[in-house]
Short mmCIF file of C-alpha atoms in Angstrom, two decimals:
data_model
loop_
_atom_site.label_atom_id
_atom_site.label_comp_id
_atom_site.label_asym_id
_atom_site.label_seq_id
_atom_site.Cartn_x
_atom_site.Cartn_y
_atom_site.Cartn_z
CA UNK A 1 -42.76 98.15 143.53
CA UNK A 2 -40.27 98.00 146.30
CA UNK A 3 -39.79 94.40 148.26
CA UNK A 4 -38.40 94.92 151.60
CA UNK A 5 -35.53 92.56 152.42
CA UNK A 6 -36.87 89.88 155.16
CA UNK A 7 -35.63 86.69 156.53
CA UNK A 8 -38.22 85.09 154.11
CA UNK A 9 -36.84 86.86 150.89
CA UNK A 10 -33.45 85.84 151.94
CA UNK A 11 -34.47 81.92 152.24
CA UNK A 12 -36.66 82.82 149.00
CA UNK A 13 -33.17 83.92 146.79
CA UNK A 14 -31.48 80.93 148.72
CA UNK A 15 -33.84 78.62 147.02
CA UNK A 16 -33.92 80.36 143.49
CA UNK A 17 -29.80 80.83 143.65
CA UNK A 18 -29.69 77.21 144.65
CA UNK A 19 -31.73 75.66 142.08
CA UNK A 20 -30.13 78.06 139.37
CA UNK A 21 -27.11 76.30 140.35
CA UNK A 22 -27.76 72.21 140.58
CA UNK A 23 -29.40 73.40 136.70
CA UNK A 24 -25.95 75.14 135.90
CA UNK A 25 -24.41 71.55 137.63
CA UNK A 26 -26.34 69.34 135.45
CA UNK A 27 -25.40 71.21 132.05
CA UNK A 28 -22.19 70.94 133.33
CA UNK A 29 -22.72 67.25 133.10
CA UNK A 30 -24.08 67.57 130.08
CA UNK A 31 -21.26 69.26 128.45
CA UNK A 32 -19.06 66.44 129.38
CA UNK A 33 -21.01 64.24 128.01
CA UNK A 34 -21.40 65.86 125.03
CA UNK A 35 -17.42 66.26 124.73
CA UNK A 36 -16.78 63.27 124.90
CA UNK A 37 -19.41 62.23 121.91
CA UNK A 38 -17.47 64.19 119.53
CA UNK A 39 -14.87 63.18 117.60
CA UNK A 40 -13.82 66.69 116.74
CA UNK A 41 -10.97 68.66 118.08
CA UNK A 42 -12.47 71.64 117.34
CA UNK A 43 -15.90 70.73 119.38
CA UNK A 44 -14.05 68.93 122.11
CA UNK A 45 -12.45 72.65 122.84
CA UNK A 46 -15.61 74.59 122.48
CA UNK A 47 -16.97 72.34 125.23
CA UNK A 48 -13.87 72.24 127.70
CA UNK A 49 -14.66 76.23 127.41
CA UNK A 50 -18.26 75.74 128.12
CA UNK A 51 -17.38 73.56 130.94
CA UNK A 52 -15.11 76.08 132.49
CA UNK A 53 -17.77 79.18 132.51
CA UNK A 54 -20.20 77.37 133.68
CA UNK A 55 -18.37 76.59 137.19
CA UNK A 56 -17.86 80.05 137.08
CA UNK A 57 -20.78 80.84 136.76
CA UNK A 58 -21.62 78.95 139.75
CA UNK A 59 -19.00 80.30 141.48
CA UNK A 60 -20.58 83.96 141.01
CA UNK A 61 -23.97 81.94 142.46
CA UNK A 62 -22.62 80.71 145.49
CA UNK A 63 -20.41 84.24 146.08
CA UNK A 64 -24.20 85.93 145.70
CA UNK A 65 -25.46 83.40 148.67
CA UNK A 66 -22.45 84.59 150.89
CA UNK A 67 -23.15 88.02 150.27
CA UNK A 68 -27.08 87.25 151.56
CA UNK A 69 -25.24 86.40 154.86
CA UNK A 70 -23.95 89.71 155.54
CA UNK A 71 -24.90 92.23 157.96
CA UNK A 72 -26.98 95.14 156.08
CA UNK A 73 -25.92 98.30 157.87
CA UNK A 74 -26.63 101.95 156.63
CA UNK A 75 -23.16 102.19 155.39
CA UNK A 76 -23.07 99.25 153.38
CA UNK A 77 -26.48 98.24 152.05
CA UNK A 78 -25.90 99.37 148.53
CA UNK A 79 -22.90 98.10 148.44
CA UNK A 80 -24.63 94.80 149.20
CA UNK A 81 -27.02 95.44 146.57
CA UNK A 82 -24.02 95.93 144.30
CA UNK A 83 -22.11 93.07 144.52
CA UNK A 84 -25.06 90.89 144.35
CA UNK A 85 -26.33 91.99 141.08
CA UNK A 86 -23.00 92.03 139.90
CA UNK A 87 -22.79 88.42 141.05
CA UNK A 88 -25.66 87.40 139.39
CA UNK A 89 -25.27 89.36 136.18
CA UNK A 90 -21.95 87.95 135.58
CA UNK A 91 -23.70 84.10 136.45
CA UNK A 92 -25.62 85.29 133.55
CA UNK A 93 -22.88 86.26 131.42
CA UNK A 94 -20.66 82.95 131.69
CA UNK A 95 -23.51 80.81 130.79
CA UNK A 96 -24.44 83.07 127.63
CA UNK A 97 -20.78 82.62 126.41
CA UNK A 98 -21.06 79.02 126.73
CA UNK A 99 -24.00 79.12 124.74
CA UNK A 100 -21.92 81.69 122.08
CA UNK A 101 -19.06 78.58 122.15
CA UNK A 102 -20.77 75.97 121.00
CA UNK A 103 -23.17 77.92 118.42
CA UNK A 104 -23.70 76.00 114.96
CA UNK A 105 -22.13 73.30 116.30
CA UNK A 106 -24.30 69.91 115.43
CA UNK A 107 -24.96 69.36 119.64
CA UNK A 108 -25.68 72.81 120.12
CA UNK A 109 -29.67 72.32 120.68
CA UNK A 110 -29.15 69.76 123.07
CA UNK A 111 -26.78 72.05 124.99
CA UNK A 112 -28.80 74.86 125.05
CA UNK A 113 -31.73 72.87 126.22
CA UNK A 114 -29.74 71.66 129.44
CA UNK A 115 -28.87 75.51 130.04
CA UNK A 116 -32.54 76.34 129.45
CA UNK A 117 -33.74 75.94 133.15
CA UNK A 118 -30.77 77.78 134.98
CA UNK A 119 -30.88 80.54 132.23
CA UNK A 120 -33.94 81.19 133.50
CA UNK A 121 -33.88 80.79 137.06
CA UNK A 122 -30.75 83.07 137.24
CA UNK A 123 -33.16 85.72 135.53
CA UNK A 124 -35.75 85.51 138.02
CA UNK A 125 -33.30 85.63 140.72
CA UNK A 126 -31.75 88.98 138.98
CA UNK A 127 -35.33 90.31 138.44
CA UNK A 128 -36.09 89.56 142.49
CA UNK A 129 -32.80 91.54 143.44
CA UNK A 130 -33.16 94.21 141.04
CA UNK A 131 -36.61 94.88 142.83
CA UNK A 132 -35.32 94.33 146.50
CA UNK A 133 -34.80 97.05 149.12
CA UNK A 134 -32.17 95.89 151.68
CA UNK A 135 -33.69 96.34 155.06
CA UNK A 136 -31.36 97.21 158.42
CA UNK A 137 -30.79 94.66 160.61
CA UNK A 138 -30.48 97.00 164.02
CA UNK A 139 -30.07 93.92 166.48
CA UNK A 140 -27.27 92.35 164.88
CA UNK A 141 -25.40 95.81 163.58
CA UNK A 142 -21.65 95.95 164.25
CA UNK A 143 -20.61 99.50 165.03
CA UNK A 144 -18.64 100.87 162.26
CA UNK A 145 -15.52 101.35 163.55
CA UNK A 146 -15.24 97.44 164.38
CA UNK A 147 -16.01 96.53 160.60
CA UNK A 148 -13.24 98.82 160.01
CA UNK A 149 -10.82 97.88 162.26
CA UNK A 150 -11.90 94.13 160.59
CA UNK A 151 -10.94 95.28 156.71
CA UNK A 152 -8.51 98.15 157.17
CA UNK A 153 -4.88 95.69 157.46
CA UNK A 154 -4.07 93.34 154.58
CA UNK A 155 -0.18 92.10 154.17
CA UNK A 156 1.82 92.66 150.84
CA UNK A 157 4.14 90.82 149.08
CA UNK A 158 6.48 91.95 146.52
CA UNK A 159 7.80 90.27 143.11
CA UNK A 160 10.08 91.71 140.78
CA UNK A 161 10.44 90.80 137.36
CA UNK A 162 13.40 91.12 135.27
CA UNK A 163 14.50 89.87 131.81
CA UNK A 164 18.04 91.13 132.96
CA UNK A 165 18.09 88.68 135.37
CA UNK A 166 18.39 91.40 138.05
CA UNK A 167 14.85 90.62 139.33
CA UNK A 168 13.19 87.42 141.52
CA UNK A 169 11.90 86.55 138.39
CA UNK A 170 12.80 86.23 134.68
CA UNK A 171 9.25 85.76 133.79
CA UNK A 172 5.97 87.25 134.63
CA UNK A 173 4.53 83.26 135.20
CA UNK A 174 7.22 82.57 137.34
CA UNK A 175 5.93 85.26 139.61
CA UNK A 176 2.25 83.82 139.47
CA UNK A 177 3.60 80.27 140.03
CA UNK A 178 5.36 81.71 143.60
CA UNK A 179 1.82 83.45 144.29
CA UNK A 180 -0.49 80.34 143.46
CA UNK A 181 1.81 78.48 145.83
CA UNK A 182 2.03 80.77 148.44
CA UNK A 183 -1.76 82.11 148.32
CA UNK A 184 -4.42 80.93 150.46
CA UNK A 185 -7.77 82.04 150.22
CA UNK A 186 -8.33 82.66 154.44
CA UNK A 187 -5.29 85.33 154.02
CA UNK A 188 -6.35 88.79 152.01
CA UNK A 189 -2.73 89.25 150.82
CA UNK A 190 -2.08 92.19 148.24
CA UNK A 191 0.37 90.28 145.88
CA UNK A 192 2.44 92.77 143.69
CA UNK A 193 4.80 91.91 140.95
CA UNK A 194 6.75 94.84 139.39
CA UNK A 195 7.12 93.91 135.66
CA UNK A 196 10.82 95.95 134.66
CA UNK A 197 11.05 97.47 131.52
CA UNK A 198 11.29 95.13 128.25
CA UNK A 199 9.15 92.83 126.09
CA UNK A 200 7.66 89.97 127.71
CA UNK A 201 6.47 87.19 125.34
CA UNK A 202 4.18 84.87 127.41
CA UNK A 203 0.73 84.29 127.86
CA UNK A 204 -0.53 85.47 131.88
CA UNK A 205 -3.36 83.63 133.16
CA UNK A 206 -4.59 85.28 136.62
CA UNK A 207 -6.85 82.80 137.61
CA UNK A 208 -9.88 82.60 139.43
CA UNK A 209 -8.73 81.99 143.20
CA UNK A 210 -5.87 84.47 142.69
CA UNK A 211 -7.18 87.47 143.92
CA UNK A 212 -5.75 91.07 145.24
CA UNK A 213 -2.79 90.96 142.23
CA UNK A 214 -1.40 94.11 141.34
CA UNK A 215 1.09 94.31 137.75
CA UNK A 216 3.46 97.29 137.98
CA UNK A 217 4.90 97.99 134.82
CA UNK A 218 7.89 100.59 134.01
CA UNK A 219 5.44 102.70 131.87
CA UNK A 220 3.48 101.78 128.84
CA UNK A 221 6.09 102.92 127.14
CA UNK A 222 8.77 100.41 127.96
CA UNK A 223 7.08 97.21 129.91
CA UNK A 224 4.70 95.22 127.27
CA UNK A 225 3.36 91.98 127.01
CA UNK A 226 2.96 90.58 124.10
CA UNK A 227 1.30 87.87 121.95
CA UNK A 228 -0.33 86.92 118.60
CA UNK A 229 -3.02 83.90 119.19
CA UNK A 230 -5.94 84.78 116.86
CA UNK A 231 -9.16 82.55 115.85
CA UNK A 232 -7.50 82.41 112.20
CA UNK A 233 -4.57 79.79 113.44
CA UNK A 234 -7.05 77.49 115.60
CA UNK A 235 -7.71 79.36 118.42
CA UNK A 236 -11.13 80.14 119.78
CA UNK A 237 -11.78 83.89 120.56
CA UNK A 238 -12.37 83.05 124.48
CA UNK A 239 -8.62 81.82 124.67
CA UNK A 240 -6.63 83.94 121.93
CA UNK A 241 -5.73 86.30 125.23
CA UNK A 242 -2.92 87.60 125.72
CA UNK A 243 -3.57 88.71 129.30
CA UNK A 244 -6.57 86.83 131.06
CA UNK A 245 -7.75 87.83 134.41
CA UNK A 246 -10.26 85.81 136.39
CA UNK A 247 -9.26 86.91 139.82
CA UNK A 248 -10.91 89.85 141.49
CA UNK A 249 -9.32 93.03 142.88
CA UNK A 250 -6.94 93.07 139.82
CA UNK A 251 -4.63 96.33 139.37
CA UNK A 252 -2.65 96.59 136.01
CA UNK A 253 -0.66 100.43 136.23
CA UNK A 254 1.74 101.44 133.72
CA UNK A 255 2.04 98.28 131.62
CA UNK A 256 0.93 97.75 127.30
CA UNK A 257 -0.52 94.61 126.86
CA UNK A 258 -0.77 93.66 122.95
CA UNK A 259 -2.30 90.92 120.09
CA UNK A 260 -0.17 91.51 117.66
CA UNK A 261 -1.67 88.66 115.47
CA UNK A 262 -2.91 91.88 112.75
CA UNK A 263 -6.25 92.40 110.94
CA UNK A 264 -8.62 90.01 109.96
CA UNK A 265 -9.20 87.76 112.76
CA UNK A 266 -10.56 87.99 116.28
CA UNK A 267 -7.40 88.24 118.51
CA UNK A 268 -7.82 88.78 122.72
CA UNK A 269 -5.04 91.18 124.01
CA UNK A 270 -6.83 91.22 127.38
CA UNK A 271 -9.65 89.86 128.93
CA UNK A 272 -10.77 90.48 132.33
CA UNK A 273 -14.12 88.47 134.26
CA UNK A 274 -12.38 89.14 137.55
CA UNK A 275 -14.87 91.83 139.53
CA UNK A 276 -13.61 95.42 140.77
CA UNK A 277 -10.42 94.98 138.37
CA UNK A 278 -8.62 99.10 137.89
CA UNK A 279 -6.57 99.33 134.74
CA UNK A 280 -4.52 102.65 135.07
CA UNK A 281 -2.41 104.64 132.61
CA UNK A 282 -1.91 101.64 130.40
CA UNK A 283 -2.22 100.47 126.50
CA UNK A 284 -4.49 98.08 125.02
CA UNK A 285 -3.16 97.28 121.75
CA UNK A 286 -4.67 95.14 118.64
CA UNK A 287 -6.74 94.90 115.58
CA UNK A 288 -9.75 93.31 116.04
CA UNK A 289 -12.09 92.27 119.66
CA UNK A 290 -9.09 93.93 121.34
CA UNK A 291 -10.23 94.48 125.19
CA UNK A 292 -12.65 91.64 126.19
CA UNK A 293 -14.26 93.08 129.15
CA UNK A 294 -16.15 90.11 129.70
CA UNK A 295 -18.04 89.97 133.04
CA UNK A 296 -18.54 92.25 136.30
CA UNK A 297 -17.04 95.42 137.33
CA UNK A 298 -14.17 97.25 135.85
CA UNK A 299 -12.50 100.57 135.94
CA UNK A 300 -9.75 102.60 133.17
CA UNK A 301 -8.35 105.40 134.08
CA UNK A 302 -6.34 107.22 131.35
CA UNK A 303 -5.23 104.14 129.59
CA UNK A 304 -5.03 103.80 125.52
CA UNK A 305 -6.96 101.36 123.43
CA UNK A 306 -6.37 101.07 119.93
CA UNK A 307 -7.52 98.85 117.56
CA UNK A 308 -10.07 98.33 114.24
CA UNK A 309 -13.64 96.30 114.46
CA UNK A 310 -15.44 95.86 117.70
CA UNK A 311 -12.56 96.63 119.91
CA UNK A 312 -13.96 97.09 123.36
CA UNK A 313 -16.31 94.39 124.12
CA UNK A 314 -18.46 91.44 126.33
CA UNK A 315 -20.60 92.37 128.94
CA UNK A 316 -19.22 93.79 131.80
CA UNK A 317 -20.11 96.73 133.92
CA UNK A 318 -17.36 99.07 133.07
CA UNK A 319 -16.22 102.67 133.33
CA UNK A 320 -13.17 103.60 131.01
CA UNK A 321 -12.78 107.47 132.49
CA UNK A 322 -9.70 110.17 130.86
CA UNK A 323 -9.23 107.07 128.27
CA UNK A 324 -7.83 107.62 124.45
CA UNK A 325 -9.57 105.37 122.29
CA UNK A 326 -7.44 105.43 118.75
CA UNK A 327 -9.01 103.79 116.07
CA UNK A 328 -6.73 102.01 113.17
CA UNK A 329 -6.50 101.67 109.49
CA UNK A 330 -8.83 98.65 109.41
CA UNK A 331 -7.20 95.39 106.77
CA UNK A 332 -8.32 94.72 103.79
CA UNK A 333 -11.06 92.28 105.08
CA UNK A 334 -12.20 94.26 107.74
CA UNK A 335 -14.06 97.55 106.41
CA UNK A 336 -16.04 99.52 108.73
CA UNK A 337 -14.82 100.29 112.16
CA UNK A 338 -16.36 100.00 115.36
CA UNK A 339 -15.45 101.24 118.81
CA UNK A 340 -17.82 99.24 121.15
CA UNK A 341 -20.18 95.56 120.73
CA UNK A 342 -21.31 95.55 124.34
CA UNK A 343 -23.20 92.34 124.94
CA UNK A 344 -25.67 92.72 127.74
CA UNK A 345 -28.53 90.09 127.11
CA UNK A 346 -30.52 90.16 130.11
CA UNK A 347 -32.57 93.49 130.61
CA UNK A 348 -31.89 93.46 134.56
CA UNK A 349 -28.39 93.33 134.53
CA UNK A 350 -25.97 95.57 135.87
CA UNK A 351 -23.90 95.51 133.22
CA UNK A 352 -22.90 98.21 129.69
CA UNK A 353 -20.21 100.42 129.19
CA UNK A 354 -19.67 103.85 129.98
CA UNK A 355 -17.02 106.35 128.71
CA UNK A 356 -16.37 109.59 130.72
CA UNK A 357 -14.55 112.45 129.70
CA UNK A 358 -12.44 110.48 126.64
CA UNK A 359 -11.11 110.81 123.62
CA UNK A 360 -12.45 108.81 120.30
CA UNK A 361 -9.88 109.54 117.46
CA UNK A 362 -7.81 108.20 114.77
CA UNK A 363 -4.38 107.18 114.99
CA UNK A 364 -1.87 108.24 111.88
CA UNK A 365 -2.44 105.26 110.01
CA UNK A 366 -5.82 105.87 110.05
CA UNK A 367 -5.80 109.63 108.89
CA UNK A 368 -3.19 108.78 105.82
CA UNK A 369 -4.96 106.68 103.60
CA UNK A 370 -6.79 108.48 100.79
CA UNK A 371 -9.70 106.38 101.46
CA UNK A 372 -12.57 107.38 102.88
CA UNK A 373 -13.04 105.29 105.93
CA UNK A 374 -15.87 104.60 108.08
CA UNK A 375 -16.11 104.25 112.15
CA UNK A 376 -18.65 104.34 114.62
CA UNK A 377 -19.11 104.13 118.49
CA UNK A 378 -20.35 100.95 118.50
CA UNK A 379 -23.09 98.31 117.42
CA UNK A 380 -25.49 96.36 119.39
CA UNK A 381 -23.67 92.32 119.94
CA UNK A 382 -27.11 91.39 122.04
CA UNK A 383 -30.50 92.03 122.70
CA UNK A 384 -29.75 94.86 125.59
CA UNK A 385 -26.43 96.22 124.46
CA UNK A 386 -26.15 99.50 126.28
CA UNK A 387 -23.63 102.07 126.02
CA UNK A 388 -23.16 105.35 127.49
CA UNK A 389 -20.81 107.76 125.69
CA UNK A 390 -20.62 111.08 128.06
CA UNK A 391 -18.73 114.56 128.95
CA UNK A 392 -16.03 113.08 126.06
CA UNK A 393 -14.31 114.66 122.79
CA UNK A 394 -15.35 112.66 119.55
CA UNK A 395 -13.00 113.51 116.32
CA UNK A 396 -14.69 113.73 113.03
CA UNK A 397 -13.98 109.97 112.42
CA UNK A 398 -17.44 108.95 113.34
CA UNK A 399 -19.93 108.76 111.08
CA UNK A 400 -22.92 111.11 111.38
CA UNK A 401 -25.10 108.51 112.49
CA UNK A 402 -23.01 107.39 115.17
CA UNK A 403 -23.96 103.97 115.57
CA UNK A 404 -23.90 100.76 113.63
CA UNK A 405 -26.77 97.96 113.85
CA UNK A 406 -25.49 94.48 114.08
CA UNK A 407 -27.25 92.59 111.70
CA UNK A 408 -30.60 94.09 109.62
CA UNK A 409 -33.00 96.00 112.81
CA UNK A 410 -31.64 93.31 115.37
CA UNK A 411 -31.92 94.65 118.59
CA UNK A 412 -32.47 98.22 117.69
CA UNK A 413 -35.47 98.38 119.56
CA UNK A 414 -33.94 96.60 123.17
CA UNK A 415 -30.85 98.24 123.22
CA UNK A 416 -29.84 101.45 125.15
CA UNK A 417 -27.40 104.02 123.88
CA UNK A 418 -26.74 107.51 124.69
CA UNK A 419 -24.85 110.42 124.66
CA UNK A 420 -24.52 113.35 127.18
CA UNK A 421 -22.34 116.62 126.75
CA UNK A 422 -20.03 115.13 124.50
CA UNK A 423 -18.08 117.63 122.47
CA UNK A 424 -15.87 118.02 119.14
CA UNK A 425 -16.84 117.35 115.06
CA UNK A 426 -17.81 114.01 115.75
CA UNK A 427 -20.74 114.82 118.64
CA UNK A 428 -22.97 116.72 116.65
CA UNK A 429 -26.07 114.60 117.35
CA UNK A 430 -28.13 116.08 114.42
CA UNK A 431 -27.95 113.35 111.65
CA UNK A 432 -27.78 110.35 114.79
CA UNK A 433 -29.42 106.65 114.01
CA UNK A 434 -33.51 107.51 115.10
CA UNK A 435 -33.49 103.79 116.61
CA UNK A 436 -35.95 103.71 119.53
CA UNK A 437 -33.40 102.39 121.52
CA UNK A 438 -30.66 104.84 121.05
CA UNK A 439 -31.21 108.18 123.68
CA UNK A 440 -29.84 111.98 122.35
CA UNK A 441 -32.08 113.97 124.69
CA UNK A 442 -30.87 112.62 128.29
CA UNK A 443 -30.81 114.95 131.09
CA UNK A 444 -28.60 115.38 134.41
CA UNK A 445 -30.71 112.92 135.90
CA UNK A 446 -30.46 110.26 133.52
CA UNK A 447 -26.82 110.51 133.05
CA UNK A 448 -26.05 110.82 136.69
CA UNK A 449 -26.85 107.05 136.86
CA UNK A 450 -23.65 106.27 134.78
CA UNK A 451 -21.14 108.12 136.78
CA UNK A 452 -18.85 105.60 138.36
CA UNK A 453 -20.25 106.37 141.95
CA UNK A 454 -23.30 105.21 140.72
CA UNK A 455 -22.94 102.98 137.79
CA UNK A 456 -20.38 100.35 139.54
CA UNK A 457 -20.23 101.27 143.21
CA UNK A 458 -17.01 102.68 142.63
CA UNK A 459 -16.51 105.12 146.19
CA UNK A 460 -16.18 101.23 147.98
CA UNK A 461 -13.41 100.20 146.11
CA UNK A 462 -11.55 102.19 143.18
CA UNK A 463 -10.05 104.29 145.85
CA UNK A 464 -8.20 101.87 147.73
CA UNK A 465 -6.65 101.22 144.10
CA UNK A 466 -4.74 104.74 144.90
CA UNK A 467 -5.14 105.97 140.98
CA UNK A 468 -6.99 108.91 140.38
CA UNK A 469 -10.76 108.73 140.35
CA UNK A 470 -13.42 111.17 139.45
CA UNK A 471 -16.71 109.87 141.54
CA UNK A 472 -19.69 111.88 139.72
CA UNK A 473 -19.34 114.22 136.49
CA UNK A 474 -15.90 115.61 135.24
CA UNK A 475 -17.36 118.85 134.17
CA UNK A 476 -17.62 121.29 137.07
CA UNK A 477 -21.30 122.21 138.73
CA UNK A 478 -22.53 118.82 137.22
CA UNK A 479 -23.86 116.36 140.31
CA UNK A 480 -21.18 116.89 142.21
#
């Protein structure tokens, strides 16, 4: 059933969104407390991570609020819609990777407990907004043209960045240093650093309040960033990044950004939480839990990702459209490969991952070895994984069955994954897992809910990106 959006279901999410945060705010306390009973280095750091998702995941609580304050006009009331669920899926998503940092550790139950009440609060709130129509407010509607007039002008700065010592900058973080200092968050600036062609060794933190940055490389090519933190030398998986992005409206274009730590251990080349982030014609490069895209919406447009063993993962809401996905030669530890562990673990949320008219194929090193590898699209890291594989070419890499459960029938029943129109050796749907959960027979209907339009709101902001963008289906006389 339908709720219609009132004054009283607005004071009604207030009061669930509030409480979900002062229980988010006390397991906050918690963790410190907890931190500081441990005398282990390793524990201390899983908790200092904990500590720092959870405020973001009341940041995403308190951004939901605002959005309840907006005007709901005909042009924007699914947008509304959108960014709220986002908000509140991703609230879910930071506190479930808390809980995933401090797993087995000997305070873990205690932890978990504290989280117990907001977990659940932050559900009902999602399951309240899932089922909420957003009703027209005609007395206090803005005509359109003054909204626009409001949004259309934002100001621009420009960085360059040069290891010739021809740019403003030697160093990518010299840049963002000049931009924290300068940014402030009453001013919508568009902050753009042009990254010149060479290898940058550093670690790039855009962080939370650091919104509307653009990277501008020379061409994947010739501008990379580079590093090699992996969980094998110390590092948890959360902060072996090479690239991390917390702030929203990020644009990456013509840039590689690589882990170059090898097989065998969990290694970050980027990970993105910031919402309505466009990666465009770049390359993803590692070896294992490659692309973290951890938390609300994202967009890839004809970028590369290579890698071994559950290379595109977390539990954002994200489109990767005209995309080459190359999968490596896995090490000698590694074995099977897998393309996608997408972690949704709430049923209501927004989020899962969607490809759209790319390419799943081997790279050389791959192809060469005389033995016989195996790959698949993906494998189910939570309860409500879902995955949408659509209008795309898959090589003969993939295994028959397609997909890969995650441990014995563990969420094979709860998780969604289909494929539509897919084409190539590799689609032939005919020897495909028979899990309850996975979907071969979808029709234009069902699919037309992942097409970015749809799936993450994308007509009301990829376009002001300026990268290509394909709203509905790729193939022609499909929804469009």
């Amino acid at each position: 059933m339908t709720v219609e959006k009132t004054d009283d279901m607005r004071l009604l999410l207030r009061t669930v969104f509030y409480a979900a945060i002062e229980g988010t705010r006390q397991a906050i306390t918690t963790t410190s407390i907890l931190g500081g009973a441990t005398n282990a280095m390793v524990d201390r750091s899983s908790f200092n991570i904990c500590r720092e998702l959870l405020e973001f995941s009341i940041d995403d609580m308190e951004k939901a609020i605002n959005r309840l304050d907006h005007v709901v006009s005909k042009d924007n009331k699914d947008q509304l819609h959108s960014d709220i669920m986002t908000r509140l899926s991703g609230s879910i998503t930071f506190q479930q990777t808390c809980i995933d940092e401090i797993k087995n550790m000997s305070l873990e139950y205690t932890m978990v407990q504290s989280l117990k009440l907001s977990r659940e609060l932050s559900s009902n709130a999602l399951a309240i907004v899932a089922n909420t129509a957003f009703k027209e407010d005609e007395s206090v509607m803005f005509p359109s043209w003054v909204i626009h007039e409001i949004n259309k002008k934002k100001a621009t700065t420009l960085f360059t960045v040069s290891k010739d010592g021809l740019g403003m900058f030697n160093t990518i973080n010299e840049a963002l240093s000049e931009i924290k200092h300068s940014y402030h968050n009453h001013i919508k600036n568009i902050f753009i650093i042009y990254v010149k062609a060479g290898v940058y060794e550093e670690y790039i933190n855009i962080k939370k309040n650091m919104k509307n940055v653009v990277l501008i490389g020379d061409g994947p090519t010739k501008t990379t960033i580079t590093g090699n933190r992996c969980v094998q030398d110390g590092f948890k998986t959360f902060k072996t990044a090479t690239v991390i992005v917390d702030g929203d409206n990020f644009v990456a274009k013509n840039i590689a950004i690589e882990n170059t730590a090898g097989p065998g251990s969990q290694a970050v080349a980027l990970r993105i939480s910031g919402d309505k982030s466009v990666i465009y014609n770049s390359h993803i490069d590692g070896y294992q839990d490659t692309l973290y895209a951890h938390a609300h919406r994202q967009f890839y447009r004809d970028c590369t990702i290579s890698s071994t063993v559950d290379f595109i993962f977390g539990d954002a809401a994200a489109v990767f459209q005209n995309c080459k996905i190359v999968v490596k030669r896995p090490g000698p530890n590694q074995g099977t490969c897998t393309v996608t562990a997408q972690g949704r673990s709430d049923k209501r949320s927004s989020t899962g991952f969607v490809f759209q008219n790319c390419t799943i194929t081997a790279d050389k090193s791959y192809t060469d070895t005389k033995i016989r590898l195996k790959s698949f699209l993906g494998r189910p890291w939570r309860k409500y994984s879902r995955t949408m594989i659509m209008e795309s070419e898959i090589n003969d890499l993939i295994d028959p069955r397609g997909w890969l459960p995650w441990d014995g029938e563990e969420n094979l029943k709860t998780l969604w994954y289909g494929e539509f129109l897919n084409r190539g050796p590799g689609a032939d749907l005919s020897q495909r897992v028979d899990w309850i959960g996975f979907h071969k027979d979808i029709n234009e209907r069902v699919a037309a809910g992942f097409v970015p339009r749809r799936f993450i709101d994308g007509d009301h902001w990829i376009p002001e990106s300026s990268i290509p963008y394909f709203p509905n289906f790729t193939i022609p006389n499909y929804f469009n």
